[in-house]
Amino acid sequence: MSSAEVRFKELRADFGKTASDYGRHRAGFPDEFFERLAASGILRAGMRALDLGTGTGTIARGLALRGCEVTGLDRSAPLMEQAAELDRVAGVVVQYVNAAAEETELAPAQFDLVTAGQCWHWFDRPRAAAEARRVLKPGGRLVIAHFDWIPLPGNMVEATEKLIEKHNPKWKFGGGLGIYPGWPRDMAVAGFKKIETFSFDIEAIYSHEAWRGRIRASAGVGASLAPEAVAAFDDELRAMLAERWPEDPLPVMHRVFAAIGVAP
């Protein structure tokens, strides 16, 4: 078992507990991510797409806005309720299914595209990869993607991560690089071909309020701490931002990473 797998097993996170913050403040993947997929022919209008671990539907909605017929799948009903409301505001329709990524119970070989955004690490990865291959048509693609904040020495992200660790010692995910070399291996073991990756950096703009909401919606805070502990954390984060980073709004460095494989 890898160190990353140990970290995820030690932390029990229920994102349904923070569905409101998740829907409001986890804005999801930027337009540039979808544009990169479209430019390479991976994303086209008319495709049937399945979004695993859809959460509040940020990837599912992005695909639907670009003309795909989309099914979003998750185990959290509260998150999918938020997703449906956000879809209504955006003017799109996504079908949501409460099921596990490892056992979708969907018919085989029916999707042109399967996506998994910001969630692959929570799955039983070999089983999820095998299930993605099962539901994809031959030649269909699996896209595993992340949109991660990037801590650098002395920056606001690093300070925020240290504060999460202070309030929740079980959270061990700090210091990430936003690159996931294990995901292509998962694809290869499951039999995917023509595997490739891409990454690029982008600055996301957050108000102080939005950054606090984004962090409350994270695994280490709202999804795993008791309400009173979340409030104590949020108070300290608010004070830290006001004292050390008074600029409002703030640019926050993020990295987009994607691994892509073709089903045989």
JSON list of N, CA, C and O in Angstrom, two decimals, residues 14 37 86 123 145 163 168 177 184 193 214-215 222 236 250:
[
{"chain": "A", "resi": 14, "resn": "ASP", "atom": "N", "xyz": [-16.94, 12.95, 4.77]},
{"chain": "A", "resi": 14, "resn": "ASP", "atom": "CA", "xyz": [-18.30, 12.91, 4.24]},
{"chain": "A", "resi": 14, "resn": "ASP", "atom": "C", "xyz": [-18.60, 14.29, 3.67]},
{"chain": "A", "resi": 14, "resn": "ASP", "atom": "O", "xyz": [-18.92, 15.23, 4.40]},
{"chain": "A", "resi": 37, "resn": "LEU", "atom": "N", "xyz": [-9.59, 19.64, -23.80]},
{"chain": "A", "resi": 37, "resn": "LEU", "atom": "CA", "xyz": [-10.18, 18.37, -24.22]},
{"chain": "A", "resi": 37, "resn": "LEU", "atom": "C", "xyz": [-10.81, 18.50, -25.61]},
{"chain": "A", "resi": 37, "resn": "LEU", "atom": "O", "xyz": [-10.68, 17.60, -26.45]},
{"chain": "A", "resi": 86, "resn": "LEU", "atom": "N", "xyz": [-27.63, 23.81, -9.36]},
{"chain": "A", "resi": 86, "resn": "LEU", "atom": "CA", "xyz": [-26.67, 24.54, -10.18]},
{"chain": "A", "resi": 86, "resn": "LEU", "atom": "C", "xyz": [-26.91, 24.29, -11.67]},
{"chain": "A", "resi": 86, "resn": "LEU", "atom": "O", "xyz": [-26.75, 25.21, -12.50]},
{"chain": "A", "resi": 123, "resn": "PHE", "atom": "N", "xyz": [-11.49, 6.34, -4.60]},
{"chain": "A", "resi": 123, "resn": "PHE", "atom": "CA", "xyz": [-12.04, 5.08, -5.11]},
{"chain": "A", "resi": 123, "resn": "PHE", "atom": "C", "xyz": [-11.12, 3.90, -4.80]},
{"chain": "A", "resi": 123, "resn": "PHE", "atom": "O", "xyz": [-9.94, 4.07, -4.51]},
{"chain": "A", "resi": 145, "resn": "ALA", "atom": "N", "xyz": [-8.98, 13.63, -13.81]},
{"chain": "A", "resi": 145, "resn": "ALA", "atom": "CA", "xyz": [-8.50, 15.01, -13.78]},
{"chain": "A", "resi": 145, "resn": "ALA", "atom": "C", "xyz": [-8.48, 15.56, -12.36]},
{"chain": "A", "resi": 145, "resn": "ALA", "atom": "O", "xyz": [-9.24, 15.13, -11.48]},
{"chain": "A", "resi": 163, "resn": "LEU", "atom": "N", "xyz": [-2.60, 25.41, 8.69]},
{"chain": "A", "resi": 163, "resn": "LEU", "atom": "CA", "xyz": [-3.70, 25.64, 9.61]},
{"chain": "A", "resi": 163, "resn": "LEU", "atom": "C", "xyz": [-4.65, 24.44, 9.64]},
{"chain": "A", "resi": 163, "resn": "LEU", "atom": "O", "xyz": [-5.16, 24.05, 10.70]},
{"chain": "A", "resi": 168, "resn": "ASN", "atom": "N", "xyz": [-6.70, 19.61, 12.30]},
{"chain": "A", "resi": 168, "resn": "ASN", "atom": "CA", "xyz": [-7.06, 18.23, 11.97]},
{"chain": "A", "resi": 168, "resn": "ASN", "atom": "C", "xyz": [-5.80, 17.44, 11.65]},
{"chain": "A", "resi": 168, "resn": "ASN", "atom": "O", "xyz": [-5.40, 17.31, 10.50]},
{"chain": "A", "resi": 177, "resn": "LEU", "atom": "N", "xyz": [1.83, 18.43, -5.30]},
{"chain": "A", "resi": 177, "resn": "LEU", "atom": "CA", "xyz": [2.41, 19.00, -6.52]},
{"chain": "A", "resi": 177, "resn": "LEU", "atom": "C", "xyz": [1.38, 19.14, -7.63]},
{"chain": "A", "resi": 177, "resn": "LEU", "atom": "O", "xyz": [1.67, 19.71, -8.67]},
{"chain": "A", "resi": 184, "resn": "PRO", "atom": "N", "xyz": [-1.94, 7.06, -14.61]},
{"chain": "A", "resi": 184, "resn": "PRO", "atom": "CA", "xyz": [-1.70, 6.34, -15.87]},
{"chain": "A", "resi": 184, "resn": "PRO", "atom": "C", "xyz": [-1.44, 4.84, -15.66]},
{"chain": "A", "resi": 184, "resn": "PRO", "atom": "O", "xyz": [-1.85, 4.02, -16.49]},
{"chain": "A", "resi": 193, "resn": "LYS", "atom": "N", "xyz": [-5.31, 1.95, -23.54]},
{"chain": "A", "resi": 193, "resn": "LYS", "atom": "CA", "xyz": [-4.22, 2.15, -24.48]},
{"chain": "A", "resi": 193, "resn": "LYS", "atom": "C", "xyz": [-4.03, 3.63, -24.76]},
{"chain": "A", "resi": 193, "resn": "LYS", "atom": "O", "xyz": [-4.84, 4.46, -24.39]},
{"chain": "A", "resi": 214, "resn": "ARG", "atom": "N", "xyz": [-14.26, 27.69, 0.39]},
{"chain": "A", "resi": 214, "resn": "ARG", "atom": "CA", "xyz": [-13.59, 26.59, -0.32]},
{"chain": "A", "resi": 214, "resn": "ARG", "atom": "C", "xyz": [-12.88, 25.67, 0.65]},
{"chain": "A", "resi": 214, "resn": "ARG", "atom": "O", "xyz": [-12.93, 24.44, 0.49]},
{"chain": "A", "resi": 215, "resn": "ILE", "atom": "N", "xyz": [-12.23, 26.23, 1.66]},
{"chain": "A", "resi": 215, "resn": "ILE", "atom": "CA", "xyz": [-11.50, 25.39, 2.60]},
{"chain": "A", "resi": 215, "resn": "ILE", "atom": "C", "xyz": [-12.45, 24.68, 3.56]},
{"chain": "A", "resi": 215, "resn": "ILE", "atom": "O", "xyz": [-12.22, 23.52, 3.92]},
{"chain": "A", "resi": 222, "resn": "GLY", "atom": "N", "xyz": [-14.66, 20.79, 6.70]},
{"chain": "A", "resi": 222, "resn": "GLY", "atom": "CA", "xyz": [-16.08, 20.55, 6.84]},
{"chain": "A", "resi": 222, "resn": "GLY", "atom": "C", "xyz": [-16.51, 19.11, 6.64]},
{"chain": "A", "resi": 222, "resn": "GLY", "atom": "O", "xyz": [-17.52, 18.68, 7.19]},
{"chain": "A", "resi": 236, "resn": "GLU", "atom": "N", "xyz": [-10.02, 31.26, 12.74]},
{"chain": "A", "resi": 236, "resn": "GLU", "atom": "CA", "xyz": [-8.57, 31.47, 12.67]},
{"chain": "A", "resi": 236, "resn": "GLU", "atom": "C", "xyz": [-8.13, 31.76, 11.24]},
{"chain": "A", "resi": 236, "resn": "GLU", "atom": "O", "xyz": [-7.23, 32.59, 11.02]},
{"chain": "A", "resi": 250, "resn": "LEU", "atom": "N", "xyz": [-8.03, 37.62, -3.97]},
{"chain": "A", "resi": 250, "resn": "LEU", "atom": "CA", "xyz": [-6.66, 37.12, -4.07]},
{"chain": "A", "resi": 250, "resn": "LEU", "atom": "C", "xyz": [-6.51, 36.17, -5.25]},
{"chain": "A", "resi": 250, "resn": "LEU", "atom": "O", "xyz": [-7.39, 35.34, -5.50]}
]
